[in-house]
PDB file of C-alpha atoms in Angstrom:
ATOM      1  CA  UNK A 920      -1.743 -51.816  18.859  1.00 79.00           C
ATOM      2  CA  UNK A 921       0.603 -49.705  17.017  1.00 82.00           C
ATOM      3  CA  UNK A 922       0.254 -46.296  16.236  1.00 94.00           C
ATOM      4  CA  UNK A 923      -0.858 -44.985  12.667  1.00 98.00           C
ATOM      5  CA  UNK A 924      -0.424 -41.654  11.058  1.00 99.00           C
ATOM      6  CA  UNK A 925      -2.898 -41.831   8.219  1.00 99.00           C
ATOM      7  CA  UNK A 926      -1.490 -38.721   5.903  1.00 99.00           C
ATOM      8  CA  UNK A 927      -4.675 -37.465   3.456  1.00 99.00           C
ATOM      9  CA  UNK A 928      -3.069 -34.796   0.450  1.00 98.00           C
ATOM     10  CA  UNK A 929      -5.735 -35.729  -1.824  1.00 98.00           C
ATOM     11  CA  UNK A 930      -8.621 -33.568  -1.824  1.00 98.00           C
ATOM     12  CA  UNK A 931     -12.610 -33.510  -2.873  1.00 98.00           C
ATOM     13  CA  UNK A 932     -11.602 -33.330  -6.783  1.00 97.00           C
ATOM     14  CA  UNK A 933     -10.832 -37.051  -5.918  1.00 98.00           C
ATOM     15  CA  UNK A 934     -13.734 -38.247  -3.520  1.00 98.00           C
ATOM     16  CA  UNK A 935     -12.648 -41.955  -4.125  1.00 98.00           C
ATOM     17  CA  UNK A 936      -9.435 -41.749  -3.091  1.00 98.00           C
ATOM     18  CA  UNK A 937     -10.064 -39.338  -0.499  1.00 98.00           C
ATOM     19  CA  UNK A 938     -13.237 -40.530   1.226  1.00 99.00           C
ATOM     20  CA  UNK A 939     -11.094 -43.925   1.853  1.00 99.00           C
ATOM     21  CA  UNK A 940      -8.436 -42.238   3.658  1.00 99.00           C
ATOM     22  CA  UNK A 941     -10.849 -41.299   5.940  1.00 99.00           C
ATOM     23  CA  UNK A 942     -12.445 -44.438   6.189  1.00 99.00           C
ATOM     24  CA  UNK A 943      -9.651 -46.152   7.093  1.00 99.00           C
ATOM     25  CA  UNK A 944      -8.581 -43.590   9.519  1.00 99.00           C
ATOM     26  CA  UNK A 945     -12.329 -44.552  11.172  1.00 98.00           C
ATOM     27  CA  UNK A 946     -12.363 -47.940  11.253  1.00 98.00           C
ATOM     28  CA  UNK A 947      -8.722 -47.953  13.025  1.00 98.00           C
ATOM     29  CA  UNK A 948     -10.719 -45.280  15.688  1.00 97.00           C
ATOM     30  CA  UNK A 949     -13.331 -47.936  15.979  1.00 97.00           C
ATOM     31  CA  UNK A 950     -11.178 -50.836  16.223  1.00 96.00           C
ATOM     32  CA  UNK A 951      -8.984 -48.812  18.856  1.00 96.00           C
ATOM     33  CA  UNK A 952      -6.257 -48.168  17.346  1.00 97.00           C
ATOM     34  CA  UNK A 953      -4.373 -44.658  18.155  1.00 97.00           C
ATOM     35  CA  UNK A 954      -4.518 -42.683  15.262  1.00 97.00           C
ATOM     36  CA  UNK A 955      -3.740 -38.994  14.016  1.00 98.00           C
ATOM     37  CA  UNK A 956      -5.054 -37.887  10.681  1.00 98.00           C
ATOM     38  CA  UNK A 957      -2.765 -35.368   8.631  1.00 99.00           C
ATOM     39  CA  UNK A 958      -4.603 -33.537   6.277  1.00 99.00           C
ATOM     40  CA  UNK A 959      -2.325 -31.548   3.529  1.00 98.00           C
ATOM     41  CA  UNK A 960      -2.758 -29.982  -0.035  1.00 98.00           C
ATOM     42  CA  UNK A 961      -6.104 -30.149  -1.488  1.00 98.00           C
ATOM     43  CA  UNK A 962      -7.067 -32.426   1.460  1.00 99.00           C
ATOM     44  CA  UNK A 963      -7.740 -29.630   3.883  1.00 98.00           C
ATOM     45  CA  UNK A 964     -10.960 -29.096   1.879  1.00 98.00           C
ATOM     46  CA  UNK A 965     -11.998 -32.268   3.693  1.00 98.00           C
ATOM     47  CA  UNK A 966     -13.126 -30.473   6.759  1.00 97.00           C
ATOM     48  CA  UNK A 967     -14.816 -27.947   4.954  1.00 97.00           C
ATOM     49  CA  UNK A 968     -18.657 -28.147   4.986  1.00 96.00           C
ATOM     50  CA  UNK A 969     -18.918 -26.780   1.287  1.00 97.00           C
ATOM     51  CA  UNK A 970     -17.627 -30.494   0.292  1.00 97.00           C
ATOM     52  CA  UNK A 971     -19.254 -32.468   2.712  1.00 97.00           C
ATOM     53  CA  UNK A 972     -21.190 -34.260   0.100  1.00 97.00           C
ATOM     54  CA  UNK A 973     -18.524 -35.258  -1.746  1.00 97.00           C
ATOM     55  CA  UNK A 974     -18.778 -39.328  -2.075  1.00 98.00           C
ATOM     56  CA  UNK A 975     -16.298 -41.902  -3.255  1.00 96.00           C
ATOM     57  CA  UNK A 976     -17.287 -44.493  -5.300  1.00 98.00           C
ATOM     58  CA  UNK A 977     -17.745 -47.807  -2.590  1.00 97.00           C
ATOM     59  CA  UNK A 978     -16.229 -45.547   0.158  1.00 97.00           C
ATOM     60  CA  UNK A 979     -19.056 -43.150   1.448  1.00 98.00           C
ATOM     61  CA  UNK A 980     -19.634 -39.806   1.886  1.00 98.00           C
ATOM     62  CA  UNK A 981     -16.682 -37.173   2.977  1.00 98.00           C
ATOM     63  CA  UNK A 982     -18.876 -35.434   5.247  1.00 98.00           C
ATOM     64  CA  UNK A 983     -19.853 -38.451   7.161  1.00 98.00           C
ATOM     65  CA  UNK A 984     -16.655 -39.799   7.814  1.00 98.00           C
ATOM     66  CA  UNK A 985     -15.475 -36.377   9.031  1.00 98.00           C
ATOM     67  CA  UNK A 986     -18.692 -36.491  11.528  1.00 98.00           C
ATOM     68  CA  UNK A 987     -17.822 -39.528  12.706  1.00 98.00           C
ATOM     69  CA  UNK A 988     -14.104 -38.715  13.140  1.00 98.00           C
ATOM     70  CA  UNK A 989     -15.087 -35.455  15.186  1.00 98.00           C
ATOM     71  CA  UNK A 990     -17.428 -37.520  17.534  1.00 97.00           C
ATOM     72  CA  UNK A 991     -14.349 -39.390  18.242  1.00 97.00           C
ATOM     73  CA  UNK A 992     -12.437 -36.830  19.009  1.00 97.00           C
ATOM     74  CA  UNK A 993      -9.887 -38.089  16.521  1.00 98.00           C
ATOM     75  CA  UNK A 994      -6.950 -36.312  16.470  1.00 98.00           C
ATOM     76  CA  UNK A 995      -6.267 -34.047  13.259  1.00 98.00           C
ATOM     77  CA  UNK A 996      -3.961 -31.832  11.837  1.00 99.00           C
ATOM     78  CA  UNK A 997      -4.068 -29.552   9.307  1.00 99.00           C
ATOM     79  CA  UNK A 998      -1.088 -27.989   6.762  1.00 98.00           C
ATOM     80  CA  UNK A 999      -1.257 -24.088   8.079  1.00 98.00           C
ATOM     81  CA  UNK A1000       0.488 -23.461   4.522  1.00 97.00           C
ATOM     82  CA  UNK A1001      -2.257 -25.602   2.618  1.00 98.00           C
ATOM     83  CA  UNK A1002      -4.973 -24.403   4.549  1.00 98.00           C
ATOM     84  CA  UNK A1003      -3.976 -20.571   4.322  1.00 98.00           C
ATOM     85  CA  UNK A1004      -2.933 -20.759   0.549  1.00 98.00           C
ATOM     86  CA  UNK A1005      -6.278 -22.169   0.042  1.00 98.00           C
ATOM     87  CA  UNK A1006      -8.117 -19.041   1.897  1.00 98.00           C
ATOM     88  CA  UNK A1007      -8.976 -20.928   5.201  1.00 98.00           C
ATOM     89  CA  UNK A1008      -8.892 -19.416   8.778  1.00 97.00           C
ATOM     90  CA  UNK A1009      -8.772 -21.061  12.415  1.00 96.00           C
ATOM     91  CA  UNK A1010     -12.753 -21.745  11.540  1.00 97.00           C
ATOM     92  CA  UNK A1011     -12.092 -24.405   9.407  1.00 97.00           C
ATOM     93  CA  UNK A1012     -10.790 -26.480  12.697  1.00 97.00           C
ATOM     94  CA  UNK A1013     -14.167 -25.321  14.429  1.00 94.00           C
ATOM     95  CA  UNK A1014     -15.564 -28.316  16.152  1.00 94.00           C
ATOM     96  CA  UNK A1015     -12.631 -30.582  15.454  1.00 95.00           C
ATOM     97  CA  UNK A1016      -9.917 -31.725  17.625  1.00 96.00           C
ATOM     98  CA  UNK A1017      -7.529 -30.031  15.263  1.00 97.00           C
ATOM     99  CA  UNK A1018      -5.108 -27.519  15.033  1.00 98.00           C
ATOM    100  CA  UNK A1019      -2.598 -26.238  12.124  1.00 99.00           C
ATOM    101  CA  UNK A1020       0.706 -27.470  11.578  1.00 98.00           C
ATOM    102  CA  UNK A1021       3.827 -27.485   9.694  1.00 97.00           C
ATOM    103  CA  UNK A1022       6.230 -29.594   7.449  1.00 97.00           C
ATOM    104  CA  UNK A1023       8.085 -29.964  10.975  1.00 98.00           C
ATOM    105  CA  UNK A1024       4.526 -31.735  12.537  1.00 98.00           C
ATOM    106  CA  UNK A1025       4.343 -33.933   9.768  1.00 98.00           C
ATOM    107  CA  UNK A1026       7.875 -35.354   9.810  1.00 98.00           C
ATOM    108  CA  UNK A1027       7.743 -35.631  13.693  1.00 98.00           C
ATOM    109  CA  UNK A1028       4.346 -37.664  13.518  1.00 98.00           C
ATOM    110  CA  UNK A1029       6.084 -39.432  10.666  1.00 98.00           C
ATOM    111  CA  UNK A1030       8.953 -40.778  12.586  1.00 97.00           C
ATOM    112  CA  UNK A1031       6.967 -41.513  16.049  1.00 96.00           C
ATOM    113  CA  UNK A1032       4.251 -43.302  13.618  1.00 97.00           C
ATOM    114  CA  UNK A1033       4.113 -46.895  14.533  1.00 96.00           C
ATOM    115  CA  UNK A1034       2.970 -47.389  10.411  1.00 97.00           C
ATOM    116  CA  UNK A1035       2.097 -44.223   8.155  1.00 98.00           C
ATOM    117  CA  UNK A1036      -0.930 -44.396   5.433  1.00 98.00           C
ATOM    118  CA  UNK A1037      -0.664 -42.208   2.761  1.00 98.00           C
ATOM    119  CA  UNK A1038      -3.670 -41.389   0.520  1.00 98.00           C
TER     120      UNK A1038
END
């Protein structure tokens, strides 16, 4: 199965949208695909308990998916520049197989994607 890089930039303000980048970037973990999820802009709020509850219209709950995607052990990274500018710290990765990353991560995940899923 080909590799996906499923790219999230749209954050809780947009739970629709948002909640079914994450969906999708579950259901390609469940149906064993290898995935890494790229969360940038208002997206890093995603991992952020204080908008867990955020739910998209026909595509669940943000804080679910996010569970699910940590019990996984799905990969994740997270814009350092969006996170910071945003007021986050290294807890926002606690529990998470996450780290921070750069433009740089992004266009190197980009390029060894096998497809790339922007939401």
């Amino acid at each position: 199965m080909p590799t996906l890089l499923v790219h999230i930039h749209t954050g809780p303000e947009n739970p629709t949208k948002a909640a079914l980048g994450l969906l999708v970037a579950l259901t390609a973990v469940k149906e064993g695909y290898d995935i890494t999820l790229f969360l940038a802009g208002d997206a890093v709020h995603l991992l952020s308990a204080d908008h867990a509850d955020a739910t998209g219209q026909g595509t669940g709950r943000v804080g679910d998916h996010i569970d699910a995607l940590k019990e996984a052990g799905a990969p994740m990274i997270l814009s350092g520049m969006s996170a910071k500018a945003r007021g986050y710290d290294d807890g926002l990765l606690e529990g998470a197989n996450a780290t921070f990353g750069m433009p740089t991560k992004l266009l190197e995940l980009t390029t060894k994607a096998g497809k790339v899923l922007c939401y």
